[in-house]
Amino acid sequence: MNLETNIREIQKGILQWYPFREGAKCLYVGEETDAVYEMLTDPENDRIRGLFVRCVKPEELSDFAPQEEYDYIISIASLEKLENIADVLRVLAERLAPNGHMLLGFNNRFGARYFFGDQDPYTGNIMDGIEDYRRAYSKSEDKFVGRCYDKASLVSMLTAAGLKQQNYSVFPDLSNMQVLIREDYKSNEDFSIRILPTFNNPSTVFLEEEYVYNSLQQNDMLHAMANAYVFDCTRCEAEVDTSDILQVTSSMGRDREDAFFTMIRKRKSSSYADEKRGEKETVMVEKLPAYAEGEKRIEKMLEIAEHLRSRGVPVIDMELQEKSLLMPYIEAPTAQAYLTKLLEEDENHFLEKMDEFIALVKKAGADFEGRDSGVEMPGYPDLVPLNCFYEHGHFLFFDQEFETTEYPPELAVYRAIYAMRTVIEKCDSAVTLPMLYQRYLGTEDVAKWQDLEWEFISKLRNEKAMAPYFSKVRHDFGKVYSNRQRMNFSAEEYMERFVNIFKGLEDKKVVVFGSGRFAKQFMQMYGGDYEVVAVVDNRVDVQGEDFYGVKISSPEILKQLEAGSYRVIICIKNFLSVKKQLEDMGVTDFGIFDPAQRYMRERFRRGGETVSGNEAAGNGDIASAKKDDGATDSSKKPAPKKYHIGYIAGVFDLFHVGHLEKFKMAKELCDYLIVGLVTDEGVVRYKKTTPFVPFEERKAMLEACRYVDEVVKIPPNFGGTREAWKMYGFDVQFSGSDYEDDPRWIADKEFLEEHGSTMVFFPYSEATSSSKLKELINRKLL
């Protein structure tokens, strides 16, 4: 499926799970171009068959005859665009059949997303809905385009229209339903892992919504702050059974064979044994394929369960019923929740239970006896704490969809450990991720497993194909962090501490405070531009270790440095305690590294004067372009080119004429050409091969090229287009046409264009490539 089709399929998920009656008469209030209307009328939709659907725009409802009745009346977010919504609801209620259902979707003005900085879908401003649009539509000339309502207002209007309701809370929103929960049900899911939030405008968000869901649920606030609602309404006098569905989890973003709805249902007991125990209702879990292609997958799940049981891995009982899979509802915490609580309370007991859990995971394949005999063993990458219960002192797995030789069995071990990262980072504990990696994988070097885990997840979620969409609706951690910090400081202090951290550093040295993720990013991206004389960290266990060629020391070393000769750059996420520590030590010259900030390097020279990237981008008289003899010529002003600063990235192994042609074409379009060069480490990790020519030699050859003005090392972990743009501020990135239709590159191009830059694709060289040269060399050597 292409991007547009994928997006529309995700949008259909809001009602694709609903048990519509075949042959029913349906009125859809909205546009014929809506994805939900397409779902209702699609003759090939295996979930919804034989509906007779009529579409009407909300403003045209008055043209219908009052006596015409419908079994279903459906509208998703369309009624919010009407000012007379209460009147329209009364009209619709009159046209609902006696035993009919009205399914209505609304955005909640008190949705969590709006408290966390997201923009209103109608006004484009933050906080408008929260304050009931008192500013948005306050003037007579303001044109009404729509609004969100709160739950109380919606219930009041629906009741006044003669409708009784069953309300479902929707997360993260109506156009991308991932979890839907009935208002009287309290889920035991860990939503911080289950839900990937989406936003109207992620650039204004200042809090990671997913990490608040669980607290909202524990404090009975989840439904009040749901981002949206679906109301299943019937006429007040109707004798219609309410829905038995308590919760729906959707995976509509996956490929068709992997897309499911997992539903928790409360049904009347059908067995004598249940009635004898006084159980009038039983709760069951139903796994329903979203498409016909998924029916084979649920059959495969039964096979996988048997394979795992045969190896001593307990799996929940399941039975196939028609086209879905039924299993009992387990009133127990997930292993994820159980282990998280255990680590917070008792480290030793946590390790005992983690040992037990990992032993089960390894039983599935990693330690299986056939492995040593050379037999290729299947892996079960979903054997993770999130897909496991802890019941009566034992672990019990569920939702095991994948059995594959594509991923080694150890991947499940890595994923089980990595699933505990959030609580490990939060707890002040002796248990660390490296310690667990060493304990269960025999190494702390898990780069291989990180790559495989991302490959597995990204394939499952269609991350590559959906990249342009996700980049527009998902929050970026760095941007969230930046937005949050701006709220903690005055504008002047924010500029000083976060933005101008390199200003005035010409005669000063740098001390990096921290040795974690932020510090690694700083050293890889900017460490080579300044003299880093020390790396300090409060953690005693890391002091003395080497960190990018600098020994990690105690902050006490700052007392030995001459005041005014250095600046401390704090590279820690939770920096406030370090900020106070430095102030208490009398250190006032410090900056705070923000991974999302655009720090322009001072690199482009004009007449001996150092010019920042921003200045260079605004001038066409850069005199650093090389002539034939390698010298610069400041006596002639070069003709203006389309772009000022250009950037091109690659491995450029076995330098050949194809590379030369790319550089020549790039230089013809820009005044100053920067070449980003992948390190040997980066080639091994991302290309899964070893370069013929080492990095320093490749760099030397590129620097000798007349078309290249500067060669820079691409940071191994921070080498994407967006990171490069932050560092170099280029006006254009050049690439080969073989990436022109790649969704991730399309998303990066859109990012650049949103920030005043762009991307240009050159024709791919069919005649010569490094891969062909390597193949030829290998054949000759053999």
mmCIF file of C-alpha atoms in Angstrom, residues 470-739:
data_model
loop_
_atom_site.group_PDB
_atom_site.id
_atom_site.type_symbol
_atom_site.label_atom_id
_atom_site.label_comp_id
_atom_site.label_asym_id
_atom_site.label_seq_id
_atom_site.Cartn_x
_atom_site.Cartn_y
_atom_site.Cartn_z
ATOM 1 C CA PHE A 470 4.647 10.093 11.305
ATOM 2 C CA SER A 471 7.076 13.005 11.038
ATOM 3 C CA LYS A 472 4.079 15.359 10.868
ATOM 4 C CA VAL A 473 2.002 13.911 13.711
ATOM 5 C CA ARG A 474 4.421 12.376 16.246
ATOM 6 C CA HIS A 475 6.332 14.410 18.771
ATOM 7 C CA ASP A 476 10.098 14.651 18.583
ATOM 8 C CA PHE A 477 11.756 14.078 21.961
ATOM 9 C CA GLY A 478 14.288 16.828 21.382
ATOM 10 C CA LYS A 479 11.604 19.353 20.454
ATOM 11 C CA VAL A 480 9.526 18.434 23.493
ATOM 12 C CA TYR A 481 12.596 18.906 25.670
ATOM 13 C CA SER A 482 13.327 22.324 24.129
ATOM 14 C CA ASN A 483 9.762 23.530 24.510
ATOM 15 C CA ARG A 484 9.732 22.443 28.149
ATOM 16 C CA GLN A 485 12.957 24.251 28.982
ATOM 17 C CA ARG A 486 11.755 27.487 27.433
ATOM 18 C CA MET A 487 8.934 27.489 29.959
ATOM 19 C CA ASN A 488 11.379 27.238 32.892
ATOM 20 C CA PHE A 489 13.423 30.331 32.044
ATOM 21 C CA SER A 490 12.978 33.926 31.053
ATOM 22 C CA ALA A 491 13.613 34.685 27.376
ATOM 23 C CA GLU A 492 16.989 36.298 28.188
ATOM 24 C CA GLU A 493 18.223 33.469 30.384
ATOM 25 C CA TYR A 494 17.023 30.849 27.926
ATOM 26 C CA MET A 495 19.018 32.475 25.116
ATOM 27 C CA GLU A 496 22.118 32.676 27.306
ATOM 28 C CA ARG A 497 21.947 29.191 28.793
ATOM 29 C CA PHE A 498 20.521 27.099 25.925
ATOM 30 C CA VAL A 499 20.990 28.911 22.619
ATOM 31 C CA ASN A 500 24.258 30.862 22.783
ATOM 32 C CA ILE A 501 26.287 28.145 24.484
ATOM 33 C CA PHE A 502 29.179 28.547 22.015
ATOM 34 C CA LYS A 503 29.150 32.337 21.922
ATOM 35 C CA GLY A 504 32.454 33.819 23.119
ATOM 36 C CA LEU A 505 34.263 30.466 23.250
ATOM 37 C CA GLU A 506 37.132 31.550 20.968
ATOM 38 C CA ASP A 507 39.622 31.821 23.847
ATOM 39 C CA LYS A 508 38.055 29.349 26.246
ATOM 40 C CA LYS A 509 38.189 25.634 26.783
ATOM 41 C CA VAL A 510 35.188 23.355 27.247
ATOM 42 C CA VAL A 511 34.293 21.132 30.192
ATOM 43 C CA VAL A 512 31.521 18.625 29.483
ATOM 44 C CA PHE A 513 29.324 17.783 32.477
ATOM 45 C CA GLY A 514 27.794 14.326 32.039
ATOM 46 C CA SER A 515 28.690 11.133 30.208
ATOM 47 C CA GLY A 516 25.304 9.781 29.142
ATOM 48 C CA ARG A 517 23.269 10.036 25.950
ATOM 49 C CA PHE A 518 23.267 13.836 25.741
ATOM 50 C CA ALA A 519 27.009 13.985 26.326
ATOM 51 C CA LYS A 520 27.650 11.376 23.625
ATOM 52 C CA GLN A 521 25.595 13.405 21.154
ATOM 53 C CA PHE A 522 27.468 16.587 22.071
ATOM 54 C CA MET A 523 30.883 14.963 21.660
ATOM 55 C CA GLN A 524 29.997 13.330 18.351
ATOM 56 C CA MET A 525 28.436 16.443 16.854
ATOM 57 C CA TYR A 526 30.475 19.292 18.340
ATOM 58 C CA GLY A 527 33.385 17.848 20.343
ATOM 59 C CA GLY A 528 35.793 18.187 17.428
ATOM 60 C CA ASP A 529 35.182 21.931 17.075
ATOM 61 C CA TYR A 530 36.379 22.936 20.546
ATOM 62 C CA GLU A 531 39.088 21.904 22.981
ATOM 63 C CA VAL A 532 37.399 19.660 25.541
ATOM 64 C CA VAL A 533 39.802 19.659 28.501
ATOM 65 C CA ALA A 534 37.654 17.675 30.896
ATOM 66 C CA VAL A 535 34.551 15.519 31.212
ATOM 67 C CA VAL A 536 33.036 15.492 34.695
ATOM 68 C CA ASP A 537 30.307 13.336 36.203
ATOM 69 C CA ASN A 538 28.903 12.943 39.719
ATOM 70 C CA ARG A 539 28.656 9.176 39.319
ATOM 71 C CA VAL A 540 31.641 7.628 41.036
ATOM 72 C CA ASP A 541 31.313 4.356 39.085
ATOM 73 C CA VAL A 542 32.153 6.038 35.752
ATOM 74 C CA GLN A 543 34.946 8.309 36.991
ATOM 75 C CA GLY A 544 38.267 7.245 35.509
ATOM 76 C CA GLU A 545 36.716 5.816 32.349
ATOM 77 C CA ASP A 546 37.694 7.076 28.904
ATOM 78 C CA PHE A 547 35.066 9.211 27.160
ATOM 79 C CA TYR A 548 35.961 10.098 23.583
ATOM 80 C CA GLY A 549 39.619 10.380 24.514
ATOM 81 C CA VAL A 550 39.055 12.326 27.746
ATOM 82 C CA LYS A 551 39.126 10.784 31.220
ATOM 83 C CA ILE A 552 35.918 11.243 33.234
ATOM 84 C CA SER A 553 36.654 13.093 36.473
ATOM 85 C CA SER A 554 34.854 14.319 39.566
ATOM 86 C CA PRO A 555 33.354 17.839 39.335
ATOM 87 C CA GLU A 556 35.871 18.756 42.042
ATOM 88 C CA ILE A 557 38.417 19.121 39.247
ATOM 89 C CA LEU A 558 36.754 22.424 38.339
ATOM 90 C CA LYS A 559 38.345 23.979 41.422
ATOM 91 C CA GLN A 560 41.753 23.422 39.809
ATOM 92 C CA LEU A 561 40.874 25.306 36.620
ATOM 93 C CA GLU A 562 41.484 29.012 36.272
ATOM 94 C CA ALA A 563 38.248 31.022 36.421
ATOM 95 C CA GLY A 564 37.379 32.571 33.078
ATOM 96 C CA SER A 565 39.455 30.065 31.096
ATOM 97 C CA TYR A 566 36.681 27.539 30.535
ATOM 98 C CA ARG A 567 32.949 27.057 30.083
ATOM 99 C CA VAL A 568 30.979 24.112 31.388
ATOM 100 C CA ILE A 569 28.477 22.606 28.959
ATOM 101 C CA ILE A 570 25.875 20.615 30.918
ATOM 102 C CA CYS A 571 24.881 17.558 28.874
ATOM 103 C CA ILE A 572 22.257 15.996 31.119
ATOM 104 C CA LYS A 573 18.497 15.704 30.607
ATOM 105 C CA ASN A 574 17.553 16.491 34.215
ATOM 106 C CA PHE A 575 20.049 19.304 34.640
ATOM 107 C CA LEU A 576 18.533 21.435 37.442
ATOM 108 C CA SER A 577 20.486 19.791 40.269
ATOM 109 C CA VAL A 578 23.724 20.167 38.290
ATOM 110 C CA LYS A 579 22.907 23.818 37.552
ATOM 111 C CA LYS A 580 22.493 24.457 41.291
ATOM 112 C CA GLN A 581 25.652 22.460 42.041
ATOM 113 C CA LEU A 582 27.695 24.670 39.699
ATOM 114 C CA GLU A 583 26.186 27.848 41.110
ATOM 115 C CA ASP A 584 27.014 26.667 44.648
ATOM 116 C CA MET A 585 30.602 26.071 43.487
ATOM 117 C CA GLY A 586 30.761 29.627 42.148
ATOM 118 C CA VAL A 587 30.797 28.520 38.501
ATOM 119 C CA THR A 588 28.721 31.011 36.522
ATOM 120 C CA ASP A 589 30.006 30.458 32.964
ATOM 121 C CA PHE A 590 28.007 27.457 31.831
ATOM 122 C CA GLY A 591 25.586 26.487 29.085
ATOM 123 C CA ILE A 592 23.002 23.704 28.828
ATOM 124 C CA PHE A 593 23.131 21.492 25.742
ATOM 125 C CA ASP A 594 19.767 21.028 24.049
ATOM 126 C CA PRO A 595 19.818 18.130 21.527
ATOM 127 C CA ALA A 596 17.012 19.730 19.506
ATOM 128 C CA GLN A 597 18.662 23.137 19.279
ATOM 129 C CA ARG A 598 20.248 24.285 16.041
ATOM 130 C CA TYR A 599 23.823 25.208 16.942
ATOM 131 C CA MET A 600 25.507 26.741 13.897
ATOM 132 C CA ARG A 601 29.226 26.099 13.607
ATOM 133 C CA GLU A 602 31.646 28.914 12.843
ATOM 134 C CA ARG A 603 33.410 27.513 9.823
ATOM 135 C CA PHE A 604 33.086 29.541 6.603
ATOM 136 C CA ARG A 605 35.866 32.098 6.067
ATOM 137 C CA ARG A 606 35.673 35.225 3.994
ATOM 138 C CA GLY A 607 38.759 37.447 3.761
ATOM 139 C CA GLY A 608 40.192 35.946 6.938
ATOM 140 C CA GLU A 609 37.016 36.686 8.917
ATOM 141 C CA THR A 610 35.179 33.803 10.542
ATOM 142 C CA VAL A 611 31.574 33.696 9.409
ATOM 143 C CA SER A 612 28.810 31.588 10.951
ATOM 144 C CA GLY A 613 26.676 29.267 8.837
ATOM 145 C CA ASN A 614 23.759 31.664 9.107
ATOM 146 C CA GLU A 615 25.833 34.534 7.705
ATOM 147 C CA ALA A 616 27.308 32.374 4.979
ATOM 148 C CA ALA A 617 23.844 31.284 3.962
ATOM 149 C CA GLY A 618 22.974 34.905 3.312
ATOM 150 C CA ASN A 619 26.007 35.796 1.183
ATOM 151 C CA GLY A 620 26.958 34.791 -2.323
ATOM 152 C CA ASP A 621 30.535 36.043 -2.164
ATOM 153 C CA ILE A 622 32.108 33.158 -0.317
ATOM 154 C CA ALA A 623 35.643 33.053 -1.604
ATOM 155 C CA SER A 624 36.584 29.615 -0.374
ATOM 156 C CA ALA A 625 35.719 27.718 -3.545
ATOM 157 C CA LYS A 626 38.754 25.923 -4.906
ATOM 158 C CA LYS A 627 40.359 26.744 -8.248
ATOM 159 C CA ASP A 628 42.227 24.340 -10.462
ATOM 160 C CA ASP A 629 45.469 24.838 -8.564
ATOM 161 C CA GLY A 630 43.797 24.480 -5.170
ATOM 162 C CA ALA A 631 44.269 28.143 -4.254
ATOM 163 C CA THR A 632 41.521 30.625 -3.473
ATOM 164 C CA ASP A 633 40.902 33.695 -5.567
ATOM 165 C CA SER A 634 39.508 36.692 -3.672
ATOM 166 C CA SER A 635 40.032 39.103 -6.598
ATOM 167 C CA LYS A 636 37.092 37.772 -8.597
ATOM 168 C CA LYS A 637 33.558 37.690 -7.393
ATOM 169 C CA PRO A 638 31.990 34.387 -8.468
ATOM 170 C CA ALA A 639 28.707 34.420 -10.323
ATOM 171 C CA PRO A 640 25.715 33.862 -8.046
ATOM 172 C CA LYS A 641 24.628 30.244 -7.802
ATOM 173 C CA LYS A 642 21.238 28.815 -6.973
ATOM 174 C CA TYR A 643 22.313 27.762 -3.468
ATOM 175 C CA HIS A 644 24.955 29.011 -1.071
ATOM 176 C CA ILE A 645 25.785 26.059 1.199
ATOM 177 C CA GLY A 646 25.377 22.537 -0.137
ATOM 178 C CA TYR A 647 25.708 19.209 1.665
ATOM 179 C CA ILE A 648 26.186 15.698 0.368
ATOM 180 C CA ALA A 649 26.753 12.582 2.474
ATOM 181 C CA GLY A 650 28.064 9.102 1.817
ATOM 182 C CA VAL A 651 30.729 6.445 2.314
ATOM 183 C CA PHE A 652 32.633 7.255 -0.922
ATOM 184 C CA ASP A 653 34.618 4.033 -0.710
ATOM 185 C CA LEU A 654 36.796 3.280 -3.761
ATOM 186 C CA PHE A 655 36.443 6.834 -5.084
ATOM 187 C CA HIS A 656 35.310 6.709 -8.728
ATOM 188 C CA VAL A 657 34.018 8.843 -11.581
ATOM 189 C CA GLY A 658 30.423 8.526 -10.402
ATOM 190 C CA HIS A 659 31.367 10.271 -7.144
ATOM 191 C CA LEU A 660 33.298 12.900 -9.072
ATOM 192 C CA GLU A 661 30.306 13.669 -11.289
ATOM 193 C CA LYS A 662 28.051 14.108 -8.247
ATOM 194 C CA PHE A 663 30.480 16.549 -6.638
ATOM 195 C CA LYS A 664 30.824 18.460 -9.887
ATOM 196 C CA MET A 665 27.036 18.763 -10.309
ATOM 197 C CA ALA A 666 26.660 19.799 -6.686
ATOM 198 C CA LYS A 667 29.393 22.428 -6.905
ATOM 199 C CA GLU A 668 27.786 23.906 -10.003
ATOM 200 C CA LEU A 669 24.702 24.581 -7.897
ATOM 201 C CA CYS A 670 26.253 25.884 -4.668
ATOM 202 C CA ASP A 671 29.012 28.228 -3.502
ATOM 203 C CA TYR A 672 30.297 26.048 -0.677
ATOM 204 C CA LEU A 673 30.082 22.251 -0.714
ATOM 205 C CA ILE A 674 30.316 20.243 2.507
ATOM 206 C CA VAL A 675 30.788 16.490 2.202
ATOM 207 C CA GLY A 676 29.641 14.360 5.148
ATOM 208 C CA LEU A 677 31.740 11.191 5.332
ATOM 209 C CA VAL A 678 30.545 8.013 7.077
ATOM 210 C CA THR A 679 33.056 6.625 9.577
ATOM 211 C CA ASP A 680 34.363 3.066 9.403
ATOM 212 C CA GLU A 681 32.193 2.276 12.456
ATOM 213 C CA GLY A 682 29.149 3.684 10.686
ATOM 214 C CA VAL A 683 29.798 1.601 7.543
ATOM 215 C CA VAL A 684 30.006 -1.602 9.603
ATOM 216 C CA ARG A 685 26.877 -0.802 11.605
ATOM 217 C CA TYR A 686 24.555 0.536 8.930
ATOM 218 C CA LYS A 687 25.907 -0.958 5.691
ATOM 219 C CA LYS A 688 26.770 -4.325 7.258
ATOM 220 C CA THR A 689 30.133 -4.355 5.476
ATOM 221 C CA THR A 690 33.689 -3.141 5.932
ATOM 222 C CA PRO A 691 35.049 -0.301 3.787
ATOM 223 C CA PHE A 692 37.989 -1.140 1.519
ATOM 224 C CA VAL A 693 39.553 2.258 2.222
ATOM 225 C CA PRO A 694 39.877 3.480 5.857
ATOM 226 C CA PHE A 695 38.159 6.709 6.927
ATOM 227 C CA GLU A 696 41.254 8.942 7.064
ATOM 228 C CA GLU A 697 42.340 7.895 3.571
ATOM 229 C CA ARG A 698 38.845 8.417 2.162
ATOM 230 C CA LYS A 699 38.781 11.827 3.824
ATOM 231 C CA ALA A 700 42.170 12.783 2.339
ATOM 232 C CA MET A 701 41.033 11.869 -1.185
ATOM 233 C CA LEU A 702 37.841 13.899 -0.865
ATOM 234 C CA GLU A 703 39.720 16.911 0.501
ATOM 235 C CA ALA A 704 41.931 16.806 -2.609
ATOM 236 C CA CYS A 705 38.900 17.037 -4.889
ATOM 237 C CA ARG A 706 38.617 20.498 -6.482
ATOM 238 C CA TYR A 707 34.832 20.543 -6.084
ATOM 239 C CA VAL A 708 34.823 19.850 -2.338
ATOM 240 C CA ASP A 709 35.247 22.734 0.107
ATOM 241 C CA GLU A 710 35.065 20.807 3.351
ATOM 242 C CA VAL A 711 34.900 17.200 4.533
ATOM 243 C CA VAL A 712 33.231 16.464 7.870
ATOM 244 C CA LYS A 713 32.883 13.288 9.880
ATOM 245 C CA ILE A 714 29.307 12.031 10.167
ATOM 246 C CA PRO A 715 28.592 11.203 13.844
ATOM 247 C CA PRO A 716 27.874 7.438 13.982
ATOM 248 C CA ASN A 717 24.672 7.785 16.007
ATOM 249 C CA PHE A 718 23.564 11.262 14.946
ATOM 250 C CA GLY A 719 24.211 11.344 11.244
ATOM 251 C CA GLY A 720 20.783 11.922 9.743
ATOM 252 C CA THR A 721 19.688 14.784 7.529
ATOM 253 C CA ARG A 722 18.098 16.676 10.413
ATOM 254 C CA GLU A 723 21.163 16.515 12.639
ATOM 255 C CA ALA A 724 23.370 17.591 9.730
ATOM 256 C CA TRP A 725 21.119 20.576 8.993
ATOM 257 C CA LYS A 726 21.304 21.653 12.639
ATOM 258 C CA MET A 727 25.097 21.605 12.499
ATOM 259 C CA TYR A 728 25.779 23.081 9.070
ATOM 260 C CA GLY A 729 22.692 25.095 8.178
ATOM 261 C CA PHE A 730 22.925 24.138 4.509
ATOM 262 C CA ASP A 731 20.503 25.427 1.882
ATOM 263 C CA VAL A 732 20.398 22.167 -0.023
ATOM 264 C CA GLN A 733 21.275 18.522 0.446
ATOM 265 C CA PHE A 734 22.247 16.518 -2.626
ATOM 266 C CA SER A 735 21.511 12.815 -2.979
ATOM 267 C CA GLY A 736 21.165 10.089 -5.586
ATOM 268 C CA SER A 737 17.876 9.498 -7.370
ATOM 269 C CA ASP A 738 17.761 5.942 -5.973
ATOM 270 C CA TYR A 739 16.429 7.542 -2.753
#
